[in-house]
Amino acid sequence: MIMGPTMTRYSQASCYPASFDQPLSLSVDASVFREMMKILNWVSVPTDPRSRSCLLCSLLLATALICVVFFTGGAFITTDYKERLSRWIVVDNMQKNPKSNMCKNQCKPYGSEVLPMGIISKLSNLEMQPLWDSPKKKKSAKQSMNLLALAVGIKQKENVNQMVKKFLSSNFLLMLFHYDGVVDEWREFEWSDQAIHISAFNQTKWWFAKRFLHPDIVAEYNYIFLWDEDLGLKNFHPRRYLSIIKDEGLEISQPALDPTKSEIHHQITVRGRKSRVHRRIYKSKGRGQRCDDNSTAPPCTGWVEMMAPVFSRAAWRCSWFMIQNDLIHAWGLDMQLGYCAQGNRTKNVGVVDSEYIVHLGLPTLGVTYEDKAPSGSSVMKDNRAAVRWRSNIELETFKTRWRKAKTTPATSTDLRASLWLLEGSPSRPDSVRGFHGEELGSSIIFVFLGPLGFSW
């Protein structure tokens, strides 16, 4: 079998690559190929002077036969592959000319093909619109460019109030995830009407984020802060933090933890007193993995803890797809965030030391309060042990899914692309470009070197 270049399959919704795992094939009968190779072997520089006069004819004959085999094989391309080829050409032209008519016609979201292109609204945001006043008055105010999403319970309302005030003064949009089902009691704060309130009983921030922070909904925001409620922000300033992560090129980050006042779970989160940002830790003694300048993966570098992560727009789009719909605690996700760092995770993931916070470590998830009749007092019920048990089960489930995904052939090219991102390669690998090949047994795969040339 002679195979052409591996082509990329494009989804109707986005016109971007969906997978790299289905090659474009040109089927050629094996006997024809053997005859062709016999002729190639027969064509050689003759030693007999009488035969040299036929050299040109022999070369022409061999070349003609190769061309016949190649172009005859094109007739066996199926309709499905022709469609993929046409889509590849469309995207190639789109990249060269983003305003081309071909892009306008081919890149409509799935389900909107019958609509005029000018009426299609692909994205949304979380900005509230006036019910009766003109929207133009609303637009006169400065639009929020960053989003703070907090999972909150009414028992922590005072601390949440202090957190929210800092962010609203820096022009953040606020979304509160109420895991205890209590919403009305937050109206005592003047900022409550500015916030978007979403309530679901006994759910985590990752459950909320997967369902209400779809990348197309938050695409207008530069950074997404997905934080817990038990954080002290006395030494944290949102504007300065944003300036630092932009300057440092951090796609995924978190503020460092004050080690004297915080509940510390991982060494990488501890504040460095002499640095503005740190991206790795060093460990040469004790139990566990050793960490040095040659380390390229967690727990030494390339990750942050999940209590206070900050994502760029691009990093969140990737991370959202990694969040498992049924694994609401998201344990294990932190160790794989480097795949979403938009490049080298040892450079694009970091902890900001100069803007640091305190992790109070308050008991929240799993703690419920039940009214005790007839006195009306509430009784605390502690289910935190069950929550931790569930979290560990989810961790093992996530690890199993990750291992299975890495070994699935259909995702092998996607993983090579991810490894390229982690290594920070200046150019895309061949598999990502879509042109690659190798010899498998007696099969020959063409490796295209350009639009006109090819080699064995």
Tab-separated table of C-alpha atoms in Angstrom:
chain	number	residue	atom	x	y	z
A	1	MET	CA	0.000	0.000	0.000
A	2	ILE	CA	1.231	3.489	-0.823
A	3	MET	CA	-0.028	6.097	1.569
A	4	GLY	CA	-0.201	9.832	1.149
A	5	PRO	CA	0.308	12.449	3.850
A	6	THR	CA	-1.563	12.083	7.096
A	7	MET	CA	-4.364	14.614	6.879
A	8	THR	CA	-6.103	16.390	9.731
A	9	ARG	CA	-9.822	15.979	10.447
A	10	TYR	CA	-11.642	19.257	11.099
A	11	SER	CA	-14.848	19.736	13.037
A	12	GLN	CA	-17.669	21.702	11.467
A	13	ALA	CA	-17.992	23.803	14.570
A	14	SER	CA	-14.566	25.385	14.638
A	15	CYS	CA	-12.564	24.490	11.540
A	16	TYR	CA	-9.655	23.525	13.778
A	17	PRO	CA	-7.912	20.149	13.969
A	18	ALA	CA	-9.830	17.452	15.858
A	19	SER	CA	-7.463	14.497	15.506
A	20	PHE	CA	-4.426	13.345	13.597
A	21	ASP	CA	-5.082	9.667	13.557
A	22	GLN	CA	-6.648	8.876	10.163
A	23	PRO	CA	-4.268	8.804	7.174
A	24	LEU	CA	-5.165	9.626	3.603
A	25	SER	CA	-4.539	6.383	1.687
A	26	LEU	CA	-3.770	5.605	-1.922
A	27	SER	CA	-4.264	1.864	-2.491
A	28	VAL	CA	-2.022	0.309	-5.111
A	29	ASP	CA	-1.894	-3.333	-6.050
A	30	ALA	CA	1.186	-5.033	-4.579
A	31	SER	CA	2.067	-6.797	-7.853
A	32	VAL	CA	2.167	-3.484	-9.703
A	33	PHE	CA	4.418	-2.088	-7.043
A	34	ARG	CA	6.775	-5.084	-7.307
A	35	GLU	CA	7.013	-4.642	-11.084
A	36	MET	CA	7.790	-0.996	-10.578
A	37	MET	CA	10.582	-1.858	-8.155
A	38	LYS	CA	12.003	-4.442	-10.618
A	39	ILE	CA	12.266	-1.729	-13.244
A	40	LEU	CA	13.915	0.604	-10.743
A	41	ASN	CA	16.440	-2.125	-9.919
A	42	TRP	CA	16.967	-2.834	-13.597
A	43	VAL	CA	17.726	0.783	-14.291
A	44	SER	CA	21.411	1.164	-13.463
A	45	VAL	CA	24.519	2.602	-15.032
A	46	PRO	CA	25.558	0.011	-17.678
A	47	THR	CA	29.101	-1.120	-18.037
A	48	ASP	CA	28.662	-2.153	-21.659
A	49	PRO	CA	29.228	0.841	-24.000
A	50	ARG	CA	26.546	-0.476	-26.368
A	51	SER	CA	23.927	-0.295	-23.590
A	52	ARG	CA	24.655	3.235	-22.528
A	53	SER	CA	22.662	4.584	-25.432
A	54	CYS	CA	19.502	3.090	-23.857
A	55	LEU	CA	20.047	4.701	-20.471
A	56	LEU	CA	17.879	7.718	-21.172
A	57	CYS	CA	15.044	5.536	-22.493
A	58	SER	CA	15.179	3.322	-19.409
A	59	LEU	CA	14.984	6.279	-17.054
A	60	LEU	CA	12.072	7.741	-18.949
A	61	LEU	CA	10.259	4.396	-18.849
A	62	ALA	CA	10.751	4.013	-15.103
A	63	THR	CA	9.629	7.586	-14.445
A	64	ALA	CA	6.530	7.122	-16.577
A	65	LEU	CA	5.565	3.927	-14.754
A	66	ILE	CA	5.974	5.590	-11.356
A	67	CYS	CA	3.727	8.451	-12.446
A	68	VAL	CA	1.096	6.027	-13.766
A	69	VAL	CA	1.051	4.092	-10.490
A	70	PHE	CA	0.848	7.251	-8.403
A	71	PHE	CA	-1.899	8.962	-10.357
A	72	THR	CA	-3.842	5.731	-10.837
A	73	GLY	CA	-3.837	5.254	-7.083
A	74	GLY	CA	-5.522	8.650	-6.736
A	75	ALA	CA	-8.651	7.170	-8.233
A	76	PHE	CA	-9.101	5.011	-5.155
A	77	ILE	CA	-9.343	7.927	-2.733
A	78	THR	CA	-12.712	7.681	-1.061
A	79	THR	CA	-15.219	10.513	-0.933
A	80	ASP	CA	-14.635	10.873	2.798
A	81	TYR	CA	-10.923	11.519	2.355
A	82	LYS	CA	-11.550	13.958	-0.480
A	83	GLU	CA	-13.739	15.926	1.887
A	84	ARG	CA	-10.965	15.953	4.489
A	85	LEU	CA	-8.483	17.109	1.890
A	86	SER	CA	-10.758	19.959	0.873
A	87	ARG	CA	-11.185	20.990	4.494
A	88	TRP	CA	-7.439	20.956	5.011
A	89	ILE	CA	-7.037	23.250	2.010
A	90	VAL	CA	-9.743	25.520	3.428
A	91	VAL	CA	-7.956	25.838	6.770
A	92	ASP	CA	-4.593	26.355	5.104
A	93	ASN	CA	-6.080	29.208	3.076
A	94	MET	CA	-7.812	30.511	6.181
A	95	GLN	CA	-4.487	30.752	8.028
A	96	LYS	CA	-2.931	32.639	5.140
A	97	ASN	CA	-5.944	34.919	4.697
A	98	PRO	CA	-8.158	35.028	7.808
A	99	LYS	CA	-10.666	37.318	6.102
A	100	SER	CA	-11.195	35.072	3.102
A	101	ASN	CA	-14.681	34.186	1.925
A	102	MET	CA	-13.817	30.485	2.259
A	103	CYS	CA	-13.387	30.935	6.012
A	104	LYS	CA	-16.680	32.790	6.272
A	105	ASN	CA	-18.517	30.005	4.524
A	106	GLN	CA	-16.832	27.049	6.206
A	107	CYS	CA	-16.375	28.189	9.811
A	108	LYS	CA	-19.940	28.611	10.971
A	109	PRO	CA	-20.647	26.884	14.300
A	110	TYR	CA	-22.356	23.534	14.073
A	111	GLY	CA	-26.118	24.003	13.845
A	112	SER	CA	-25.916	27.559	12.478
A	113	GLU	CA	-25.167	26.717	8.858
A	114	VAL	CA	-28.558	28.024	7.663
A	115	LEU	CA	-28.089	31.424	9.332
A	116	PRO	CA	-26.503	34.485	7.682
A	117	MET	CA	-22.931	34.862	8.897
A	118	GLY	CA	-23.546	38.409	10.124
A	119	ILE	CA	-26.242	37.369	12.604
A	120	ILE	CA	-24.259	34.559	14.245
A	121	SER	CA	-23.089	35.406	17.772
A	122	LYS	CA	-20.433	32.808	18.639
A	123	LEU	CA	-19.516	33.983	22.118
A	124	SER	CA	-21.188	35.334	25.221
A	125	ASN	CA	-20.155	36.847	28.539
A	126	LEU	CA	-21.382	37.255	32.098
A	127	GLU	CA	-22.161	40.978	31.965
A	128	MET	CA	-25.669	41.781	33.188
A	129	GLN	CA	-27.809	43.972	30.937
A	130	PRO	CA	-30.368	46.582	32.058
A	131	LEU	CA	-33.983	45.482	32.101
A	132	TRP	CA	-35.425	48.814	30.955
A	133	ASP	CA	-32.648	51.428	30.496
A	134	SER	CA	-30.692	51.685	27.293
A	135	PRO	CA	-27.722	49.284	27.037
A	136	LYS	CA	-25.653	52.242	25.772
A	137	LYS	CA	-25.647	53.708	29.285
A	138	LYS	CA	-24.280	50.439	30.594
A	139	LYS	CA	-21.479	50.456	28.040
A	140	SER	CA	-20.288	53.855	29.246
A	141	ALA	CA	-18.919	52.140	32.355
A	142	LYS	CA	-15.639	50.276	32.089
A	143	GLN	CA	-16.274	46.618	31.261
A	144	SER	CA	-14.753	43.975	33.518
A	145	MET	CA	-11.862	42.209	31.822
A	146	ASN	CA	-11.159	39.576	34.497
A	147	LEU	CA	-13.341	37.144	36.422
A	148	LEU	CA	-13.345	36.056	40.070
A	149	ALA	CA	-15.346	32.886	40.765
A	150	LEU	CA	-15.691	31.801	44.392
A	151	ALA	CA	-17.293	28.754	45.981
A	152	VAL	CA	-18.919	30.163	49.136
A	153	GLY	CA	-20.994	29.232	52.170
A	154	ILE	CA	-22.830	31.673	54.393
A	155	LYS	CA	-20.724	30.708	57.436
A	156	GLN	CA	-17.711	32.344	55.759
A	157	LYS	CA	-19.513	35.496	54.627
A	158	GLU	CA	-17.304	37.946	56.520
A	159	ASN	CA	-14.093	36.629	55.023
A	160	VAL	CA	-15.689	36.456	51.571
A	161	ASN	CA	-16.790	40.072	51.958
A	162	GLN	CA	-13.186	41.162	52.519
A	163	MET	CA	-12.024	39.166	49.508
A	164	VAL	CA	-14.725	40.517	47.205
A	165	LYS	CA	-14.051	44.164	48.095
A	166	LYS	CA	-10.444	43.849	46.969
A	167	PHE	CA	-11.375	42.407	43.606
A	168	LEU	CA	-14.319	44.688	42.810
A	169	SER	CA	-12.100	47.726	43.359
A	170	SER	CA	-9.890	46.302	40.592
A	171	ASN	CA	-12.823	46.012	38.166
A	172	PHE	CA	-13.376	42.239	38.329
A	173	LEU	CA	-16.628	40.544	37.483
A	174	LEU	CA	-17.837	38.457	40.421
A	175	MET	CA	-19.518	35.041	40.374
A	176	LEU	CA	-20.469	33.222	43.574
A	177	PHE	CA	-21.095	29.480	43.703
A	178	HIS	CA	-23.311	28.788	46.722
A	179	TYR	CA	-22.615	25.234	47.810
A	180	ASP	CA	-24.920	25.487	50.852
A	181	GLY	CA	-27.980	26.686	48.925
A	182	VAL	CA	-28.128	30.018	50.813
A	183	VAL	CA	-28.391	33.082	48.581
A	184	ASP	CA	-30.724	35.697	50.068
A	185	GLU	CA	-28.625	36.292	53.177
A	186	TRP	CA	-25.841	37.711	51.006
A	187	ARG	CA	-28.020	40.692	50.103
A	188	GLU	CA	-26.806	42.529	53.199
A	189	PHE	CA	-23.658	43.391	51.263
A	190	GLU	CA	-23.881	46.323	48.891
A	191	TRP	CA	-22.025	44.461	46.176
A	192	SER	CA	-24.418	41.486	46.163
A	193	ASP	CA	-26.510	42.821	43.269
A	194	GLN	CA	-23.367	43.143	41.147
A	195	ALA	CA	-22.531	39.469	41.573
A	196	ILE	CA	-23.871	36.503	39.656
A	197	HIS	CA	-25.224	33.967	42.145
A	198	ILE	CA	-25.467	30.264	41.308
A	199	SER	CA	-26.741	27.837	43.894
A	200	ALA	CA	-26.484	24.043	44.101
A	201	PHE	CA	-26.406	22.177	47.382
A	202	ASN	CA	-23.190	20.348	48.373
A	203	GLN	CA	-21.330	20.886	45.109
A	204	THR	CA	-17.677	21.883	44.638
A	205	LYS	CA	-16.272	24.786	42.670
A	206	TRP	CA	-15.146	22.352	39.973
A	207	TRP	CA	-18.695	21.072	39.569
A	208	PHE	CA	-19.850	24.673	39.120
A	209	ALA	CA	-16.947	25.597	36.832
A	210	LYS	CA	-17.543	22.687	34.474
A	211	ARG	CA	-21.175	23.692	34.045
A	212	PHE	CA	-21.123	27.490	34.188
A	213	LEU	CA	-17.647	28.601	33.049
A	214	HIS	CA	-17.556	27.155	29.551
A	215	PRO	CA	-14.648	28.718	27.609
A	216	ASP	CA	-17.018	30.316	25.096
A	217	ILE	CA	-18.881	32.022	27.939
A	218	VAL	CA	-15.769	33.457	29.588
A	219	ALA	CA	-13.823	34.115	26.373
A	220	GLU	CA	-13.940	37.894	26.873
A	221	TYR	CA	-12.042	37.734	30.164
A	222	ASN	CA	-8.262	37.826	30.198
A	223	TYR	CA	-7.851	35.874	33.438
A	224	ILE	CA	-10.088	33.563	35.458
A	225	PHE	CA	-9.514	33.371	39.230
A	226	LEU	CA	-11.163	30.168	40.512
A	227	TRP	CA	-10.650	30.444	44.257
A	228	ASP	CA	-11.698	28.940	47.557
A	229	GLU	CA	-13.405	31.072	50.226
A	230	ASP	CA	-10.933	30.541	53.094
A	231	LEU	CA	-8.152	32.824	51.900
A	232	GLY	CA	-6.733	35.901	53.626
A	233	LEU	CA	-5.808	38.710	51.223
A	234	LYS	CA	-4.212	41.314	53.469
A	235	ASN	CA	-0.981	41.260	51.436
A	236	PHE	CA	-2.569	40.643	48.055
A	237	HIS	CA	-3.433	43.275	45.456
A	238	PRO	CA	-5.204	42.069	42.279
A	239	ARG	CA	-3.896	44.795	39.959
A	240	ARG	CA	-0.283	44.257	40.946
A	241	TYR	CA	-0.736	40.503	40.641
A	242	LEU	CA	-2.100	40.859	37.095
A	243	SER	CA	0.810	43.086	36.149
A	244	ILE	CA	3.318	40.509	37.419
A	245	ILE	CA	1.861	37.472	35.666
A	246	LYS	CA	1.617	39.382	32.404
A	247	ASP	CA	5.206	40.536	32.694
A	248	GLU	CA	6.406	37.027	33.615
A	249	GLY	CA	4.342	35.309	30.919
A	250	LEU	CA	2.539	33.032	33.387
A	251	GLU	CA	-0.422	31.248	31.811
A	252	ILE	CA	-1.262	29.337	35.004
A	253	SER	CA	-0.313	30.724	38.403
A	254	GLN	CA	-1.229	31.223	42.042
A	255	PRO	CA	-0.192	33.621	44.790
A	256	ALA	CA	2.295	32.156	47.239
A	257	LEU	CA	1.235	31.165	50.773
A	258	ASP	CA	2.494	32.812	53.921
A	259	PRO	CA	4.131	29.826	55.674
A	260	THR	CA	3.756	31.315	59.165
A	261	LYS	CA	-0.042	31.611	58.979
A	262	SER	CA	-1.157	29.151	56.315
A	263	GLU	CA	-2.053	25.505	56.149
A	264	ILE	CA	0.648	24.189	53.805
A	265	HIS	CA	0.178	21.015	51.770
A	266	HIS	CA	2.884	21.362	49.111
A	267	GLN	CA	6.322	22.945	49.254
A	268	ILE	CA	5.975	24.661	45.894
A	269	THR	CA	3.249	26.964	47.270
A	270	VAL	CA	5.449	28.380	50.072
A	271	ARG	CA	6.407	32.019	49.619
A	272	GLY	CA	9.973	32.873	48.681
A	273	ARG	CA	11.035	36.036	50.500
A	274	LYS	CA	13.760	37.083	48.041
A	275	SER	CA	11.971	36.546	44.731
A	276	ARG	CA	9.056	38.016	42.860
A	277	VAL	CA	8.094	34.685	41.249
A	278	HIS	CA	9.318	31.115	41.568
A	279	ARG	CA	8.668	28.256	39.157
A	280	ARG	CA	10.365	25.303	40.848
A	281	ILE	CA	11.525	23.903	44.156
A	282	TYR	CA	14.774	22.210	45.168
A	283	LYS	CA	14.912	19.090	47.276
A	284	SER	CA	17.952	16.892	47.856
A	285	LYS	CA	17.136	15.240	51.179
A	286	GLY	CA	14.293	13.484	52.879
A	287	ARG	CA	11.580	11.274	51.517
A	288	GLY	CA	9.999	11.639	48.122
A	289	GLN	CA	11.246	12.772	44.739
A	290	ARG	CA	14.448	14.780	44.371
A	291	CYS	CA	14.119	18.188	42.701
A	292	ASP	CA	16.866	20.201	40.985
A	293	ASP	CA	17.502	22.380	37.927
A	294	ASN	CA	17.031	19.389	35.634
A	295	SER	CA	13.531	18.593	36.906
A	296	THR	CA	10.827	19.217	34.317
A	297	ALA	CA	7.639	17.877	35.927
A	298	PRO	CA	5.564	17.988	39.127
A	299	PRO	CA	6.029	18.028	42.035
A	300	CYS	CA	9.226	19.942	41.282
A	301	THR	CA	7.934	22.384	38.685
A	302	GLY	CA	5.086	23.121	36.287
A	303	TRP	CA	2.075	23.065	38.587
A	304	VAL	CA	0.086	24.957	41.206
A	305	GLU	CA	-2.303	23.898	43.957
A	306	MET	CA	-6.043	24.005	43.346
A	307	MET	CA	-7.125	26.319	46.173
A	308	ALA	CA	-6.321	29.553	44.303
A	309	PRO	CA	-5.428	28.907	40.654
A	310	VAL	CA	-5.372	31.690	38.085
A	311	PHE	CA	-5.800	30.827	34.397
A	312	SER	CA	-5.224	32.870	31.284
A	313	ARG	CA	-8.007	32.725	28.707
A	314	ALA	CA	-6.137	30.183	26.586
A	315	ALA	CA	-5.062	28.063	29.548
A	316	TRP	CA	-8.615	27.926	30.882
A	317	ARG	CA	-9.990	26.781	27.517
A	318	CYS	CA	-7.636	23.820	27.680
A	319	SER	CA	-8.094	23.135	31.398
A	320	TRP	CA	-11.894	23.152	31.154
A	321	PHE	CA	-11.764	20.194	28.792
A	322	MET	CA	-9.569	18.308	31.258
A	323	ILE	CA	-12.059	18.705	34.114
A	324	GLN	CA	-14.029	15.488	34.355
A	325	ASN	CA	-17.779	15.978	34.523
A	326	ASP	CA	-18.303	13.395	37.257
A	327	LEU	CA	-15.116	13.943	39.301
A	328	ILE	CA	-16.221	16.988	41.241
A	329	HIS	CA	-13.217	17.265	43.587
A	330	ALA	CA	-10.732	17.445	40.685
A	331	TRP	CA	-7.976	15.682	42.600
A	332	GLY	CA	-5.085	14.897	40.284
A	333	LEU	CA	-5.938	17.684	37.872
A	334	ASP	CA	-3.237	19.957	39.287
A	335	MET	CA	-0.441	17.573	38.286
A	336	GLN	CA	-1.551	17.663	34.638
A	337	LEU	CA	-2.130	21.411	34.281
A	338	GLY	CA	1.226	21.732	32.536
A	339	TYR	CA	-0.402	20.342	29.403
A	340	CYS	CA	-2.447	23.562	29.274
A	341	ALA	CA	0.444	25.978	29.871
A	342	GLN	CA	0.549	27.072	26.201
A	343	GLY	CA	4.195	26.137	25.921
A	344	ASN	CA	6.940	25.129	28.313
A	345	ARG	CA	5.331	24.411	31.684
A	346	THR	CA	8.582	25.043	33.532
A	347	LYS	CA	8.373	28.653	32.318
A	348	ASN	CA	4.639	29.345	31.928
A	349	VAL	CA	3.461	27.988	35.297
A	350	GLY	CA	4.563	29.710	38.474
A	351	VAL	CA	3.887	30.984	41.984
A	352	VAL	CA	3.921	34.740	42.686
A	353	ASP	CA	5.883	35.504	45.858
A	354	SER	CA	5.523	39.286	46.046
A	355	GLU	CA	1.702	39.065	46.156
A	356	TYR	CA	0.931	36.397	48.717
A	357	ILE	CA	-2.069	35.121	50.634
A	358	VAL	CA	-2.963	33.121	53.743
A	359	HIS	CA	-4.687	29.756	53.477
A	360	LEU	CA	-6.882	29.566	56.558
A	361	GLY	CA	-7.790	25.910	56.037
A	362	LEU	CA	-11.319	26.309	57.398
A	363	PRO	CA	-13.670	23.301	57.473
A	364	THR	CA	-16.197	23.951	54.725
A	365	LEU	CA	-16.973	21.073	52.361
A	366	GLY	CA	-18.764	18.279	54.147
A	367	VAL	CA	-19.836	20.383	57.112
A	368	THR	CA	-23.600	20.937	57.238
A	369	TYR	CA	-25.903	22.477	59.798
A	370	GLU	CA	-29.281	20.972	60.608
A	371	ASP	CA	-32.023	22.798	62.511
A	372	LYS	CA	-32.926	21.219	65.817
A	373	ALA	CA	-36.626	21.560	66.653
A	374	PRO	CA	-38.259	22.996	68.677
A	375	SER	CA	-35.434	25.207	69.992
A	376	GLY	CA	-34.498	26.341	66.481
A	377	SER	CA	-30.778	25.946	67.116
A	378	SER	CA	-28.593	24.280	64.487
A	379	VAL	CA	-26.431	21.218	64.927
A	380	MET	CA	-23.225	20.761	62.961
A	381	LYS	CA	-22.824	17.513	61.068
A	382	ASP	CA	-19.275	16.727	59.984
A	383	ASN	CA	-18.927	14.627	56.829
A	384	ARG	CA	-15.379	15.658	56.016
A	385	ALA	CA	-14.024	12.127	56.419
A	386	ALA	CA	-16.466	10.900	53.793
A	387	VAL	CA	-15.532	13.814	51.535
A	388	ARG	CA	-11.842	12.922	51.764
A	389	TRP	CA	-12.618	9.279	51.037
A	390	ARG	CA	-14.565	10.296	47.948
A	391	SER	CA	-11.730	12.612	46.890
A	392	ASN	CA	-9.192	9.790	47.049
A	393	ILE	CA	-11.459	7.518	45.022
A	394	GLU	CA	-11.754	10.254	42.390
A	395	LEU	CA	-7.979	10.695	42.362
A	396	GLU	CA	-7.434	7.044	41.490
A	397	THR	CA	-10.185	7.219	38.873
A	398	PHE	CA	-8.586	10.246	37.247
A	399	LYS	CA	-5.161	8.580	37.221
A	400	THR	CA	-6.652	5.495	35.565
A	401	ARG	CA	-8.388	7.587	32.916
A	402	TRP	CA	-5.195	9.524	32.237
A	403	ARG	CA	-3.112	6.380	31.800
A	404	LYS	CA	-5.717	4.896	29.502
A	405	ALA	CA	-5.911	8.091	27.444
A	406	LYS	CA	-2.124	8.173	27.011
A	407	THR	CA	-2.053	4.611	25.704
A	408	THR	CA	-5.037	4.958	23.356
A	409	PRO	CA	-3.753	5.051	19.732
A	410	ALA	CA	-6.292	7.676	18.739
A	411	THR	CA	-4.730	10.167	21.125
A	412	SER	CA	-1.074	9.400	20.458
A	413	THR	CA	-0.595	12.371	18.138
A	414	ASP	CA	-2.389	14.689	20.535
A	415	LEU	CA	0.002	13.589	23.279
A	416	ARG	CA	3.002	14.190	20.992
A	417	ALA	CA	1.651	17.689	20.445
A	418	SER	CA	1.294	18.139	24.199
A	419	LEU	CA	4.843	16.953	24.783
A	420	TRP	CA	6.003	19.458	22.212
A	421	LEU	CA	4.224	22.167	24.189
A	422	LEU	CA	5.806	21.032	27.444
A	423	GLU	CA	9.269	20.994	25.899
A	424	GLY	CA	8.791	24.510	24.569
A	425	SER	CA	9.870	23.632	21.035
A	426	PRO	CA	10.085	26.729	18.806
A	427	SER	CA	8.357	24.926	15.953
A	428	ARG	CA	5.574	22.424	15.747
A	429	PRO	CA	6.502	18.755	15.425
A	430	ASP	CA	5.947	16.975	12.123
A	431	SER	CA	2.967	15.103	13.505
A	432	VAL	CA	1.279	18.387	14.390
A	433	ARG	CA	1.978	19.848	10.963
A	434	GLY	CA	0.240	16.843	9.475
A	435	PHE	CA	3.050	15.565	7.272
A	436	HIS	CA	4.972	12.606	8.608
A	437	GLY	CA	5.633	9.027	7.747
A	438	GLU	CA	7.596	5.921	8.542
A	439	GLU	CA	8.269	2.493	7.110
A	440	LEU	CA	6.034	-0.211	8.540
A	441	GLY	CA	7.070	-3.712	7.361
A	442	SER	CA	6.663	-3.910	3.601
A	443	SER	CA	4.392	-0.839	3.408
A	444	ILE	CA	5.764	2.348	1.964
A	445	ILE	CA	4.543	5.709	3.235
A	446	PHE	CA	5.186	8.861	1.273
A	447	VAL	CA	6.729	11.693	3.272
A	448	PHE	CA	5.718	14.924	1.593
A	449	LEU	CA	8.334	17.636	1.743
A	450	GLY	CA	6.235	20.375	0.181
A	451	PRO	CA	3.328	21.009	-2.162
A	452	LEU	CA	5.184	19.484	-5.124
A	453	GLY	CA	7.931	17.259	-3.824
A	454	PHE	CA	7.917	13.905	-2.096
A	455	SER	CA	10.356	11.187	-1.110
A	456	TRP	CA	10.310	7.499	-0.174
